Amino acid sequence: MTKKENIDYVLKRVRGFVNEKYGDEDIEFFTARPDVLINYEIKDNYIYLFILDTVYKEVSGVDIALRLRSQHKEVYVLFITERLELLYPVINQNIMPSGFLRKPADENDLRKIISCVVDFYKEGSAKTIKTITVNTGSAVYKISHNEIVYIEALNKKIHIYTETNRISCYHSLQALENELKEGFVRCHKSYIINKGKIKNIYSAQMYVEMTDGNRIPISKTYKHNLRENPLKD
């Protein structure tokens, strides 16, 4: 499959998913050659998701992303490529991609990233929204703090639960706790919860009920972290 055929195929899948989930939204799609994209002028009040490869004949996809990012810090860039070794150069150049997927892109990974981009945009300006970035090995996700319901450490992996997705990666729960800070609380050695997503705290039964319906255990060691929240027995 040529790069153009691959882009057209991905675009078709993206359009189908967006129409399925956001059918009533005014979201438009277009494609352009790499040499056109590197000179593309970003306009205000639009949501931009650029789906790029890292290497083209005419120009580097990394150079395109740098040019677009220099114009507007809030554009979204998704790389779909066979050149996974370019992931770290992309991150080191502060492109901060919304995703970095191995070609051919996995359907579930693609859906998760597109969902995150649209929901992130709908929440407001990226300047005022705090995010974390996690690497799953096959993809890189930028996740808004507001999306996270809770985080679980299980079987040497970290599982980040949002209202609609579960994103799994190798990470340190302690490092995530330090990064998230305000708005999140450690309630158990294996769990961090979003205080804004707490539905009820049952101190006698030692669990927290979250807005997604899940019950998260409280341990005696971390019970004091929840004292500032109203308890319900």
Coordinates of C-alpha atoms in Angstrom, one line a residue:
M1 CA 0.0 0.0 0.0
T2 CA 1.4 3.4 -1.0
K3 CA 1.6 6.3 1.5
K4 CA -1.3 8.0 -0.3
E5 CA -3.4 4.8 -0.2
N6 CA -2.6 4.4 3.5
I7 CA -3.5 8.0 4.3
D8 CA -6.8 7.7 2.3
Y9 CA -7.5 4.4 4.2
V10 CA -6.8 5.9 7.6
L11 CA -8.8 9.0 6.7
K12 CA -11.8 6.9 5.8
R13 CA -11.6 5.0 9.1
V14 CA -11.3 8.3 11.0
R15 CA -14.2 9.8 9.2
G16 CA -16.4 6.8 9.8
F17 CA -15.6 6.7 13.5
V18 CA -16.1 10.5 14.0
N19 CA -19.4 10.3 12.1
E20 CA -20.5 7.4 14.3
K21 CA -19.6 9.1 17.6
Y22 CA -20.0 12.8 16.8
G23 CA -22.5 12.7 14.0
D24 CA -24.1 16.0 14.9
E25 CA -20.7 17.9 15.1
D26 CA -19.5 20.2 12.4
I27 CA -16.2 18.5 11.7
E28 CA -14.7 18.6 8.2
F29 CA -11.9 16.5 6.6
F30 CA -9.4 17.1 3.9
T31 CA -6.2 15.7 2.6
A32 CA -3.2 17.4 1.1
R33 CA 0.3 16.5 -0.3
P34 CA 3.2 16.8 2.1
D35 CA 4.7 19.7 0.1
V36 CA 1.4 21.6 0.5
L37 CA 1.1 20.8 4.2
I38 CA 4.5 22.2 5.1
N39 CA 3.3 25.6 3.8
Y40 CA -0.2 25.3 5.2
E41 CA -1.5 28.3 7.1
I42 CA -3.3 27.6 10.4
K43 CA -6.5 29.5 11.0
D44 CA -8.0 30.3 14.4
N45 CA -11.2 28.7 15.7
Y46 CA -10.7 25.4 14.0
I47 CA -9.8 22.0 15.3
Y48 CA -6.8 20.6 13.4
L49 CA -5.7 17.0 13.4
F50 CA -2.8 16.3 11.1
I51 CA -2.2 12.6 10.3
L52 CA 1.4 12.2 9.1
D53 CA 4.0 9.7 8.3
T54 CA 7.6 10.5 9.5
V55 CA 9.2 10.2 6.1
Y56 CA 8.1 11.3 2.6
K57 CA 10.0 11.7 -0.7
E58 CA 9.5 15.4 -0.8
V59 CA 9.9 16.4 2.9
S60 CA 10.1 15.0 6.4
G61 CA 6.9 14.5 8.3
V62 CA 8.8 15.7 11.4
D63 CA 9.6 19.0 9.6
I64 CA 5.9 19.4 8.6
A65 CA 4.9 18.8 12.3
L66 CA 7.5 21.4 13.5
R67 CA 6.3 24.0 11.0
L68 CA 2.6 23.4 12.0
R69 CA 3.5 23.5 15.7
S70 CA 5.5 26.7 15.3
Q71 CA 2.4 28.4 13.9
H72 CA -0.1 27.2 16.5
K73 CA 0.7 25.3 19.7
E74 CA -2.8 23.7 19.9
V75 CA -2.8 21.7 16.7
Y76 CA -3.0 17.9 17.0
V77 CA -0.5 15.7 15.3
L78 CA -0.8 12.0 14.9
F79 CA 2.1 10.0 13.3
I80 CA 1.3 6.7 11.7
T81 CA 4.6 5.2 10.5
E82 CA 6.8 2.1 10.2
R83 CA 9.7 4.2 11.6
L84 CA 9.2 3.7 15.3
E85 CA 12.8 4.7 16.0
L86 CA 11.8 8.3 15.2
L87 CA 9.5 8.4 18.2
Y88 CA 12.1 9.8 20.6
P89 CA 13.5 12.4 18.1
V90 CA 9.9 13.6 17.6
I91 CA 9.3 13.9 21.4
N92 CA 12.7 15.5 21.9
Q93 CA 12.0 18.2 19.4
N94 CA 8.9 19.2 21.5
I95 CA 6.4 18.3 18.8
M96 CA 4.4 16.6 21.5
P97 CA 2.3 14.4 19.2
S98 CA -1.2 13.4 20.2
G99 CA -0.3 9.9 19.1
F100 CA 2.4 7.8 17.4
L101 CA 1.1 4.6 15.9
R102 CA 2.8 1.7 14.2
K103 CA 1.7 1.2 10.6
P104 CA -0.8 -0.4 9.9
A105 CA -2.7 1.5 12.7
D106 CA -4.6 -0.7 15.1
E107 CA -8.4 0.2 14.9
N108 CA -8.8 0.4 18.7
D109 CA -5.7 2.7 19.2
L110 CA -6.9 4.9 16.4
R111 CA -10.4 5.2 17.9
K112 CA -8.9 6.0 21.3
I113 CA -6.7 8.8 20.0
I114 CA -9.4 10.4 17.8
S115 CA -11.8 10.3 20.7
C116 CA -9.2 11.9 23.0
V117 CA -8.5 14.7 20.5
V118 CA -12.1 15.6 19.9
D119 CA -13.1 15.4 23.6
F120 CA -10.0 17.3 24.5
Y121 CA -10.9 20.1 22.1
K122 CA -14.5 20.2 23.3
E123 CA -13.4 20.7 26.9
G124 CA -11.7 24.0 26.0
S125 CA -8.4 25.5 25.2
A126 CA -5.4 23.2 25.5
K127 CA -3.6 26.1 27.3
T128 CA -5.8 25.7 30.3
I129 CA -6.1 21.9 30.4
K130 CA -3.5 19.8 32.2
T131 CA -2.5 16.5 30.5
I132 CA -0.2 13.5 31.0
T133 CA 1.6 11.7 28.2
V134 CA 2.0 7.9 28.3
N135 CA 3.8 5.5 26.0
T136 CA 2.1 2.1 25.5
G137 CA 4.8 0.8 23.3
S138 CA 2.7 0.8 20.1
A139 CA 1.2 4.3 20.7
V140 CA 1.7 7.5 22.6
Y141 CA -1.4 9.1 24.3
K142 CA -1.9 12.6 25.6
I143 CA -4.7 12.3 28.2
S144 CA -6.5 15.3 29.9
H145 CA -6.5 15.2 33.7
N146 CA -10.3 15.8 33.4
E147 CA -10.8 12.5 31.5
I148 CA -9.1 10.3 34.1
V149 CA -11.5 8.5 36.5
Y150 CA -8.8 6.4 38.3
I151 CA -5.5 4.7 37.7
E152 CA -4.7 1.1 38.8
A153 CA -1.3 -0.7 39.1
L154 CA -1.8 -4.4 38.3
N155 CA 0.5 -7.1 37.1
K156 CA 3.5 -4.7 36.6
K157 CA 1.5 -2.4 34.4
I158 CA -0.5 0.8 34.9
H159 CA -4.1 1.0 33.7
I160 CA -5.5 4.5 33.2
Y161 CA -9.3 4.4 33.2
T162 CA -11.4 7.2 31.6
E163 CA -15.2 7.3 31.2
T164 CA -14.8 5.5 27.8
N165 CA -11.4 3.9 27.6
R166 CA -8.7 1.9 29.4
I167 CA -5.1 2.7 28.4
S168 CA -2.4 0.4 29.6
C169 CA 1.3 1.1 29.8
Y170 CA 4.5 0.4 31.8
H171 CA 5.0 3.3 34.2
S172 CA 5.4 4.1 37.9
L173 CA 2.3 4.8 40.0
Q174 CA 4.4 6.9 42.3
A175 CA 5.7 9.0 39.3
L176 CA 2.1 9.5 38.1
E177 CA 1.0 10.5 41.6
N178 CA 3.8 13.1 41.7
E179 CA 2.9 14.4 38.2
L180 CA -0.8 14.6 38.7
K181 CA -0.7 16.2 42.2
E182 CA -3.7 18.5 42.8
G183 CA -7.1 17.0 42.0
F184 CA -6.0 13.4 42.5
V185 CA -5.5 11.3 45.6
R186 CA -3.8 8.0 46.5
C187 CA -6.4 5.8 48.3
H188 CA -4.6 2.4 48.1
K189 CA -1.1 1.2 47.2
S190 CA -2.5 0.2 43.8
Y191 CA -4.9 3.0 43.1
I192 CA -5.0 6.8 42.4
I193 CA -8.4 8.4 42.0
N194 CA -9.6 11.6 40.5
K195 CA -11.3 13.6 43.3
G196 CA -13.6 15.2 40.8
K197 CA -14.9 11.8 39.8
I198 CA -15.8 10.5 43.3
K199 CA -19.5 9.7 43.6
N200 CA -19.5 8.5 47.3
I201 CA -16.9 7.5 49.9
Y202 CA -17.9 4.6 52.1
S203 CA -15.4 4.6 55.0
A204 CA -16.9 1.8 57.0
Q205 CA -16.9 -0.5 53.9
M206 CA -13.5 0.8 52.9
Y207 CA -14.2 1.7 49.2
V208 CA -14.9 4.7 47.0
E209 CA -17.6 4.7 44.4
M210 CA -16.6 6.5 41.2
T211 CA -18.8 8.2 38.7
D212 CA -18.3 5.4 36.2
G213 CA -19.8 3.0 38.8
N214 CA -16.6 1.2 39.7
R215 CA -15.7 0.6 43.4
I216 CA -12.1 1.4 44.3
P217 CA -10.7 -0.1 47.6
I218 CA -9.4 2.2 50.4
S219 CA -6.5 0.9 52.5
K220 CA -5.8 1.9 56.1
T221 CA -2.5 3.4 55.0
Y222 CA -4.0 5.9 52.7
K223 CA -7.4 6.4 54.3
H224 CA -6.3 9.7 55.8
N225 CA -5.9 11.1 52.3
L226 CA -9.6 11.1 51.9
R227 CA -10.5 12.9 55.1
E228 CA -10.9 16.3 53.4
N229 CA -13.7 14.7 51.3
P230 CA -17.2 14.1 52.8
L231 CA -17.5 10.5 54.0
K232 CA -20.7 8.5 53.6
D233 CA -21.1 5.3 55.7

